[in-house]
PDB file of C-alpha atoms in Angstrom:
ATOM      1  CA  UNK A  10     -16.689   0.893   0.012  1.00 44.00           C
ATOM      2  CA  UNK A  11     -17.723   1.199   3.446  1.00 42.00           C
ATOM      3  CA  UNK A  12     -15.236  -1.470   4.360  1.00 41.00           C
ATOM      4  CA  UNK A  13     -13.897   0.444   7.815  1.00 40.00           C
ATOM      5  CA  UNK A  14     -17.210   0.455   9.127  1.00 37.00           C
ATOM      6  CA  UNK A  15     -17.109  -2.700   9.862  1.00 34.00           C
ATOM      7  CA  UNK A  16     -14.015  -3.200  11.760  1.00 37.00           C
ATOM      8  CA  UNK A  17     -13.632  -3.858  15.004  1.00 33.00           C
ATOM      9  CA  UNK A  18     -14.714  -1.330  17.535  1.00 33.00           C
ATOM     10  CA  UNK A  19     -12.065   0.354  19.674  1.00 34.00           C
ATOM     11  CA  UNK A  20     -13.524  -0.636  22.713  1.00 32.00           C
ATOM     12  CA  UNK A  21     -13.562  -4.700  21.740  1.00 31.00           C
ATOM     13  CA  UNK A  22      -9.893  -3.863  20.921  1.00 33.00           C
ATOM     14  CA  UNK A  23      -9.427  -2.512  23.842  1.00 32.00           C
ATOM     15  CA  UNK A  24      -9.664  -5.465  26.329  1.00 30.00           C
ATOM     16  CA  UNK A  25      -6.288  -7.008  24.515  1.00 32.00           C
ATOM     17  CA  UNK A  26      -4.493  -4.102  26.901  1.00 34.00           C
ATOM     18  CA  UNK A  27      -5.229  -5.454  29.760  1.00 31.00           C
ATOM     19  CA  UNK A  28      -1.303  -6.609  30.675  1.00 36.00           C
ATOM     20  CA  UNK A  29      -0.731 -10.033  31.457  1.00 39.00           C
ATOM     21  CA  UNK A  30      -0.005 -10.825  35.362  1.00 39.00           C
ATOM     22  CA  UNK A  31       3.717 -11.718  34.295  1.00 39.00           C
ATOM     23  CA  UNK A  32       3.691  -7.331  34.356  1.00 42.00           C
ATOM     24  CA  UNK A  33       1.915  -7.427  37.854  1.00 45.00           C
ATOM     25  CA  UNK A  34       3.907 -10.100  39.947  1.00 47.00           C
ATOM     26  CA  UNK A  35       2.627  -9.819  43.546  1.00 48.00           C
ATOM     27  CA  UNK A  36       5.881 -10.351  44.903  1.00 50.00           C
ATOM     28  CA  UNK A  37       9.009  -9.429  41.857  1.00 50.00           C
ATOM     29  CA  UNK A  38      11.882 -10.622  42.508  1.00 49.00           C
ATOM     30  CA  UNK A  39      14.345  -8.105  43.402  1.00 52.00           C
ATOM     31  CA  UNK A  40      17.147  -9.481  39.941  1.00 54.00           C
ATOM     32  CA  UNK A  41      14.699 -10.019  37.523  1.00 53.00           C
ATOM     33  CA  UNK A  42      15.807 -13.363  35.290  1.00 58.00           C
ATOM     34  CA  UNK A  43      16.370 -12.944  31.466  1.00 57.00           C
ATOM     35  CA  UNK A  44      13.337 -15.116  30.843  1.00 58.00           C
ATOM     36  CA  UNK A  45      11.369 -12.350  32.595  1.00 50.00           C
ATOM     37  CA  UNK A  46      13.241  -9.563  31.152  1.00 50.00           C
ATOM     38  CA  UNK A  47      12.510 -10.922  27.414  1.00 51.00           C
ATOM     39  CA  UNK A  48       8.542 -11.268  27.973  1.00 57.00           C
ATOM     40  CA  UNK A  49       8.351  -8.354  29.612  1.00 48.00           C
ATOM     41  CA  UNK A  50       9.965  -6.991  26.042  1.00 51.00           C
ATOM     42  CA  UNK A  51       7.868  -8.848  23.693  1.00 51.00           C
ATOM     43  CA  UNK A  52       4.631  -8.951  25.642  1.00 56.00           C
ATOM     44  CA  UNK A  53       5.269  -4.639  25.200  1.00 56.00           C
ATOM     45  CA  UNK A  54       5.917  -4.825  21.878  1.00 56.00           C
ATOM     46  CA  UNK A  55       2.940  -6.562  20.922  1.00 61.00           C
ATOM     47  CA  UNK A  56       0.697  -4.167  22.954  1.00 61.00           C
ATOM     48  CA  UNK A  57       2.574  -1.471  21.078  1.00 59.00           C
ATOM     49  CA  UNK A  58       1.556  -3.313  17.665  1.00 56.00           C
ATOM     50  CA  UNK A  59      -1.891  -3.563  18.760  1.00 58.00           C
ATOM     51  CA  UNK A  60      -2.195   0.115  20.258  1.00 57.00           C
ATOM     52  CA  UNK A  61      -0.992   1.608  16.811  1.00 55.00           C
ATOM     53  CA  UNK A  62      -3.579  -0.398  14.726  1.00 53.00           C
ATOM     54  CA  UNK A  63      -6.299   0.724  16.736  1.00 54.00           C
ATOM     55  CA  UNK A  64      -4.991   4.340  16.308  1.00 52.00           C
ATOM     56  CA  UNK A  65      -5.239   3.549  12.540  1.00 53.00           C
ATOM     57  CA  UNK A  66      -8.752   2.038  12.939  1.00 51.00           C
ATOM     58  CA  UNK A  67     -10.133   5.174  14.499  1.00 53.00           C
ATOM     59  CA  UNK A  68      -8.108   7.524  11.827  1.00 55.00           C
ATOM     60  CA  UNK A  69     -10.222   5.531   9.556  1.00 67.00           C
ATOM     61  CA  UNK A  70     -13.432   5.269  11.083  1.00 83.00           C
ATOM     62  CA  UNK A  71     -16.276   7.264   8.718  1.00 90.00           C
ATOM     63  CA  UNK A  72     -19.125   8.840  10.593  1.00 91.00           C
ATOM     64  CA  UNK A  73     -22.283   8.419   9.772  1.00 90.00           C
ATOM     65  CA  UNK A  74     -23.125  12.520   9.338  1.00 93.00           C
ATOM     66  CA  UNK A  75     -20.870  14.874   7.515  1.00 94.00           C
ATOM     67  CA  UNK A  76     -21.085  18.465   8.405  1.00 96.00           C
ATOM     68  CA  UNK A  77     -19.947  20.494   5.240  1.00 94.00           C
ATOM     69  CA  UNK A  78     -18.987  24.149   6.120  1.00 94.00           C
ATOM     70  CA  UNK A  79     -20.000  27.297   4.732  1.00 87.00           C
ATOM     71  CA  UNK A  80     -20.130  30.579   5.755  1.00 84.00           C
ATOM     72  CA  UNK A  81     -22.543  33.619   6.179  1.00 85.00           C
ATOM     73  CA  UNK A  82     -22.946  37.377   5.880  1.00 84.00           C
ATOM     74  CA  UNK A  83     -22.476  37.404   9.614  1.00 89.00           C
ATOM     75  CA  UNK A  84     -20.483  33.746  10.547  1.00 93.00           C
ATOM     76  CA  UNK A  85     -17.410  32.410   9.624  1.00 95.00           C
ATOM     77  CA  UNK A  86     -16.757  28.923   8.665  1.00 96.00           C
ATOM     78  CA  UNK A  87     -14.543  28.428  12.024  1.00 96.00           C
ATOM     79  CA  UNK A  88     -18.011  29.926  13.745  1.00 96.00           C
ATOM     80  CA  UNK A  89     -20.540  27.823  11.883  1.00 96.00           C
ATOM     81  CA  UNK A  90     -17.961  24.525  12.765  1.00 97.00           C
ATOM     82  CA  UNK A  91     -18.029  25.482  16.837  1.00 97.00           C
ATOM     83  CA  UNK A  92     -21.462  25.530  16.507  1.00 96.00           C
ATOM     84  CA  UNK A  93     -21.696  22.253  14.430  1.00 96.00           C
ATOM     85  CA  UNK A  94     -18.889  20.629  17.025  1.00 97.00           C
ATOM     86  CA  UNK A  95     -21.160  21.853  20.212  1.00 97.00           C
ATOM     87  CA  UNK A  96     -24.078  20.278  18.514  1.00 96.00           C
ATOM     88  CA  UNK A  97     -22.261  16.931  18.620  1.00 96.00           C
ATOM     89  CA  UNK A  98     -20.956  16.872  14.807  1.00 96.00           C
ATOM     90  CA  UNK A  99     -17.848  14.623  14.794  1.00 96.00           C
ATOM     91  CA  UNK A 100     -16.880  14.721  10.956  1.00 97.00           C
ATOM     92  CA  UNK A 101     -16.502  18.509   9.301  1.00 97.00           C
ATOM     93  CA  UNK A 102     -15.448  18.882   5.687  1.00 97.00           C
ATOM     94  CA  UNK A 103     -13.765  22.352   5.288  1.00 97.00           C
ATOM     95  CA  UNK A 104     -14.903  23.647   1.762  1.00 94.00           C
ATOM     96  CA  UNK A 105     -14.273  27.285   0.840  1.00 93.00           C
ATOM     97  CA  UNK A 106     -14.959  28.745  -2.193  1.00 86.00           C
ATOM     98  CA  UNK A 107     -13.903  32.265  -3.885  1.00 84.00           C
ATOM     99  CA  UNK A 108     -11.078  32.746  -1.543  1.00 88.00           C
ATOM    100  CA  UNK A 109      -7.083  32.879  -2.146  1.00 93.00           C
ATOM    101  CA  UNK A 110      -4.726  30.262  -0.969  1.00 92.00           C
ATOM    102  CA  UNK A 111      -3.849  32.501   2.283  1.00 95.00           C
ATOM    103  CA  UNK A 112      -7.102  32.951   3.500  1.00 95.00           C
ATOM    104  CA  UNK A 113      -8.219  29.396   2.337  1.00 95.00           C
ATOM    105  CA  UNK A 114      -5.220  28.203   4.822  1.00 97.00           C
ATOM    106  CA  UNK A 115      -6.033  30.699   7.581  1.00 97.00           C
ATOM    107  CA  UNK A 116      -9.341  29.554   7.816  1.00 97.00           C
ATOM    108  CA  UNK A 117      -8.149  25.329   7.451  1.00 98.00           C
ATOM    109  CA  UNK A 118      -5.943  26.439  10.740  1.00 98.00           C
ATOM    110  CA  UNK A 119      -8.825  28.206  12.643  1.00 98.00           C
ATOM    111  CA  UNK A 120     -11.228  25.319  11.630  1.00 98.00           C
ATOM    112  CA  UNK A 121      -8.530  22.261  12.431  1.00 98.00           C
ATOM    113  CA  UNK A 122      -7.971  23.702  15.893  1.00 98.00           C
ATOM    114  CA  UNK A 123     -11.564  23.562  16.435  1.00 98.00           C
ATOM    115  CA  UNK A 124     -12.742  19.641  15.504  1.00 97.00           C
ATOM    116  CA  UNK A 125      -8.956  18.931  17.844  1.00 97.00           C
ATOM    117  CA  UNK A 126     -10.456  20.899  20.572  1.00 97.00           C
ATOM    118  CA  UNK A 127     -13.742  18.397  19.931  1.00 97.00           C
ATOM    119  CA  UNK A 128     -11.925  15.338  18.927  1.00 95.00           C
ATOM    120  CA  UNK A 129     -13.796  15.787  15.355  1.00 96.00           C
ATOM    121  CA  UNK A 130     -12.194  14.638  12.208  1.00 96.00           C
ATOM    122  CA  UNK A 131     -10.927  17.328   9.687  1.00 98.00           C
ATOM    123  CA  UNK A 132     -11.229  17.064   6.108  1.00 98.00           C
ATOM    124  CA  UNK A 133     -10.419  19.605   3.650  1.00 98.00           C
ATOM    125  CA  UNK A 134     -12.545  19.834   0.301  1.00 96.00           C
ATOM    126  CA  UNK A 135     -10.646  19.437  -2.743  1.00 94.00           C
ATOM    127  CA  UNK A 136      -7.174  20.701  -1.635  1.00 96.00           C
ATOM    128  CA  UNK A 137      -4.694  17.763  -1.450  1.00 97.00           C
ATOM    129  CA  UNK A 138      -1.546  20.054  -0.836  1.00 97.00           C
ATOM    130  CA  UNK A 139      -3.164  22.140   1.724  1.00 98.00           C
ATOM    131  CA  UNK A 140      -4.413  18.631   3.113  1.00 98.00           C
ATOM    132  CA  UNK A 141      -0.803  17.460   3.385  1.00 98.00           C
ATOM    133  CA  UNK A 142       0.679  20.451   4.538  1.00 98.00           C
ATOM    134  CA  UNK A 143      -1.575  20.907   7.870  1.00 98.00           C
ATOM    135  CA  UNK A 144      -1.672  17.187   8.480  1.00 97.00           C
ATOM    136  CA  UNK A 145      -5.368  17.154   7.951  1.00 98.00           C
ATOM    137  CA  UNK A 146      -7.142  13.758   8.688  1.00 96.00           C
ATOM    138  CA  UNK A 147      -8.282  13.947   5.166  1.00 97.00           C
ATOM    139  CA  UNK A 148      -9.400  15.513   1.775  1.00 98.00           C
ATOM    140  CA  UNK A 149     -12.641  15.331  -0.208  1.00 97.00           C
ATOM    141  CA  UNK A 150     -12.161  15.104  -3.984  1.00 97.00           C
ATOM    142  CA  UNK A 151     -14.661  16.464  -6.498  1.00 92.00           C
ATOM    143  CA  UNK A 152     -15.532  14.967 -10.432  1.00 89.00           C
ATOM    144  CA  UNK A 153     -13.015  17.590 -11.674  1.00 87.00           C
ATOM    145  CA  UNK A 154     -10.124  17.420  -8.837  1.00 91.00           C
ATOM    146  CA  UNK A 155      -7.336  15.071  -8.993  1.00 94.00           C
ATOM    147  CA  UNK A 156      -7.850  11.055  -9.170  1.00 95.00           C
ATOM    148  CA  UNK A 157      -7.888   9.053  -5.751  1.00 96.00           C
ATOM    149  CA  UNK A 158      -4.969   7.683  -7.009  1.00 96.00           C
ATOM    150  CA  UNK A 159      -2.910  10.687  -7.037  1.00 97.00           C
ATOM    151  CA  UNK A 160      -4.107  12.343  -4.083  1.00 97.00           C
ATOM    152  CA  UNK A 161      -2.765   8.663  -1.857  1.00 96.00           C
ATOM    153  CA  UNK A 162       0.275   8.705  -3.650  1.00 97.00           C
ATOM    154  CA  UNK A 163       0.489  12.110  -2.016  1.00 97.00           C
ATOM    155  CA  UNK A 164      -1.278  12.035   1.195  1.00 97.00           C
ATOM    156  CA  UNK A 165      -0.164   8.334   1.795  1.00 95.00           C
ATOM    157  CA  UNK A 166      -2.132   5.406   3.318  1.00 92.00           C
ATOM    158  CA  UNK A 167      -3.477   6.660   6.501  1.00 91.00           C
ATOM    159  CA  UNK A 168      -5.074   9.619   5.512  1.00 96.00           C
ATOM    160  CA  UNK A 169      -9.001   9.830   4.489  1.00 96.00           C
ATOM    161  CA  UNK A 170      -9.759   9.876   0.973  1.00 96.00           C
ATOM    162  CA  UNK A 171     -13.204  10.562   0.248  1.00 96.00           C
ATOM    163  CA  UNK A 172     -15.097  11.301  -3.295  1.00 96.00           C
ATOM    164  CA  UNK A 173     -18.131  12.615  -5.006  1.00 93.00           C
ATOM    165  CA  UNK A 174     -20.298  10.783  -7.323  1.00 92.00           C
ATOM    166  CA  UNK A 175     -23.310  11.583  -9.510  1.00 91.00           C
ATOM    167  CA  UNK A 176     -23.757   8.024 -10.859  1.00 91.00           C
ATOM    168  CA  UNK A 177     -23.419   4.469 -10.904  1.00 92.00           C
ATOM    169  CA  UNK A 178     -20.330   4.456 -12.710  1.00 93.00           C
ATOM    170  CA  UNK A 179     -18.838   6.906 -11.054  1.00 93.00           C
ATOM    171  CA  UNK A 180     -19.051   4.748  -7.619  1.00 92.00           C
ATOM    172  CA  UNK A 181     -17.963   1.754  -9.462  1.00 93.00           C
ATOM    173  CA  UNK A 182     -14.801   4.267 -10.525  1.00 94.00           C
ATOM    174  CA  UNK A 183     -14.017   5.416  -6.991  1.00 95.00           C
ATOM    175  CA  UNK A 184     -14.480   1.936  -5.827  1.00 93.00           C
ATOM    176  CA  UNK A 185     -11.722   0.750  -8.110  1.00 95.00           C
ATOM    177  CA  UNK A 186      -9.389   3.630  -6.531  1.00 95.00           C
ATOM    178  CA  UNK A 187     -10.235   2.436  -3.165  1.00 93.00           C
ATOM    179  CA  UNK A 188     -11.339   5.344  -1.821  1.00 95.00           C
ATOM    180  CA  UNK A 189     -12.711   5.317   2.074  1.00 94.00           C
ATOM    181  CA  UNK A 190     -16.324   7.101   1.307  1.00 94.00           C
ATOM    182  CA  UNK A 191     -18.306   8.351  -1.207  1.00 93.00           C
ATOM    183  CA  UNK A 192     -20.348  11.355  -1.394  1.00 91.00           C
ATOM    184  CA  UNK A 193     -23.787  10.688  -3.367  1.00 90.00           C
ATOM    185  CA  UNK A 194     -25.120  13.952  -5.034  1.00 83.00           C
ATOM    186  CA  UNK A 195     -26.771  16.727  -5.455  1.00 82.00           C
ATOM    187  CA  UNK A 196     -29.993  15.591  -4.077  1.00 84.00           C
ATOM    188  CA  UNK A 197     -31.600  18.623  -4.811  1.00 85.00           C
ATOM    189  CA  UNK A 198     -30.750  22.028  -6.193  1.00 82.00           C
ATOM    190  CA  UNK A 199     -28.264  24.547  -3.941  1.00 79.00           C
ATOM    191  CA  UNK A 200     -27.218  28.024  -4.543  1.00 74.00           C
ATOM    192  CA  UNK A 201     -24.130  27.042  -2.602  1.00 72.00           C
ATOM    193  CA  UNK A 202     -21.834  25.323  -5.919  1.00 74.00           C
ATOM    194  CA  UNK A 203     -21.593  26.763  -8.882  1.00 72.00           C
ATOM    195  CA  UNK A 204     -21.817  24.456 -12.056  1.00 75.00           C
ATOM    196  CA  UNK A 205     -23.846  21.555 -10.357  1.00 77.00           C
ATOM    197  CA  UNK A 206     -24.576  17.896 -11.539  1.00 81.00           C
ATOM    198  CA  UNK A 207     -27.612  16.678 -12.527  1.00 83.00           C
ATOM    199  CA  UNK A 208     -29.940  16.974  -9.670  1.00 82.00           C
ATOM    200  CA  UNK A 209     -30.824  13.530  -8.647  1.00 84.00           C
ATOM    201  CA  UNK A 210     -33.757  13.480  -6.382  1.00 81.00           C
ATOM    202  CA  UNK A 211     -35.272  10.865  -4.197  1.00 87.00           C
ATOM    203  CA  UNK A 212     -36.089   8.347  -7.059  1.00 88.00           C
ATOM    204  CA  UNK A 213     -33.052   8.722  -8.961  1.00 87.00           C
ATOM    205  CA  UNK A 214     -30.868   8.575  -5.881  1.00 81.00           C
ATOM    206  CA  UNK A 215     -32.380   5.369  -4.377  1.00 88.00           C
ATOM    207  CA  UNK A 216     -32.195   3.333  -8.361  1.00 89.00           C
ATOM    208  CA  UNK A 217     -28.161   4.597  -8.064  1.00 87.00           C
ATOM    209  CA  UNK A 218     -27.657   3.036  -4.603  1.00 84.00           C
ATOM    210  CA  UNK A 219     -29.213  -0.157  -5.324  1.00 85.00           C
ATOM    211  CA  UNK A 220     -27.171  -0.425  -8.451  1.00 82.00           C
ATOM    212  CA  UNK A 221     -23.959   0.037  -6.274  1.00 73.00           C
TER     213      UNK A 221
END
C-alpha cells in the first residue's frame, strides 16, 4: 500500500550520474574513434534511463502530511494553499464543494500554479477529468466516485491515485486496485462534508489499521 515509500531515495539515485571518466578524458583526442563515439552513446542513454525513473520515483513519492483545502468567509482555497505551501506543506489535495465546473477549474488553475511555484504535489479531490485535463499530479477518489480502476485507465500509470476508506474491507478493496495511498476516515465529526461515514475515533481507527 505504501509500497513507494520505500524506494530508493533520489539522492542515493543520484550518485549513478556522476559520468564515467571515458566523458572527461584529460587529453581527447582531436577524431574521436567509433569505440569512443558508441560509449559515449550508450553510457548517455543509460543515464537518460536512469534520470527518467527517478523522475517517476519522485512523481510517486507520498508525503507523510496531506493538506486538504477549504475555504473561508474571508480566504480562498488558492489563499489558504499559499499559506499551507509557506508553512512547508508539500502535498495539497484541492477539494471544492458547491461550486460549478468553471469555477471548480478556475480555482484547480490558481491552486496548481501555487504548489509549482513551491514544488508541492497537486491533487484534485474526486475529479478525474478535471485531473487529466490540467495534468494534475493526481486525484483523490471518494466511496461513491469512480473505481481506481477506471480513474488509471484514464489518468494512466504515472499519475497519483489515492482513496478513502472507512473500513477494513474497504483497504483490502483499494489494495486490490493498487492504489498509491489511502485516506483513513472520519476520525471525528466535521461540518466540512456533508453525508459523513461512521465516525471512527481513536479506538476504532487503531483496531482498522492493525487489521490492514
Amino acid at each position: 500500500m505504501h509500497a513507494m515509500n520505500t524506494a530508493i531515495h533520489p539522492t542515493n539515485v543520484l550518485l549513478l550520474l556522476s559520468p564515467p571518466s571515458i566523458l572527461k578524458p584529460k587529453d581527447p583526442p582531436k577524431i574521436m574513434p567509433r569505440s569512443y563515439i558508441k560509449s559515449i552513446f550508450h553510457t548517455g542513454w543509460a543515464l537518460l534511463v536512469i534520470l527518467k525513473l527517478i523522475l517517476w520515483l519522485r512523481k510517486k513519492l507520498i508525503a507523510n502530511f496531506h493538506y486538504i483545502s477549504d475555504s473561508l468567509k474571508d480566504r480562498s482555497h488558492a489563499e489558504l494553499s499559499e499559506l499551507a505551501c509557506k508553512s512547508g506543506v508539500k502535498w495539497v489535495q484541492l477539494r471544492v464543494k458547491n461550486q460549478s465546473s468553471l469555477e471548480w477549474k478556475k480555482t484547480a488553475i490558481e491552486v496548481q500554479k501555487i504548489c509549482k511555484n513551491y514544488e508541492a504535489t497537486f491533487i484534485i479531490n474526486d475529479n478525474v477529468e478535471l485531473t487529466k485535463t490540467l495534468n494534475a499530479d493526481g486525484v483523490h477518489l471518494g466511496k461513491e466516485d469512480l473505481s481506481v480502476f477506471e480513474a488509471r485507465s484514464i489518468l494512466g500509470p504515472n499519475k497519483i491515485i489515492g482513496g478513502s476508506a472507512n473500513t477494513s474491507e474497504d483497504i483490502l478493496n483499494l489494495v486490490k486496485q493498487q492504489v498509491d495511498y489511502i485516506g483513513l476516515g472520519p476520525f471525528k465529526f466535521t461540518n466540512t462534508k456533508k453525508n459523513l461515514n461512521p465516525i471512527l475515533g481513536q479506538k476504532k481507527f487503531e483496531e482498522i489499521v492493525k487489521e490492514a
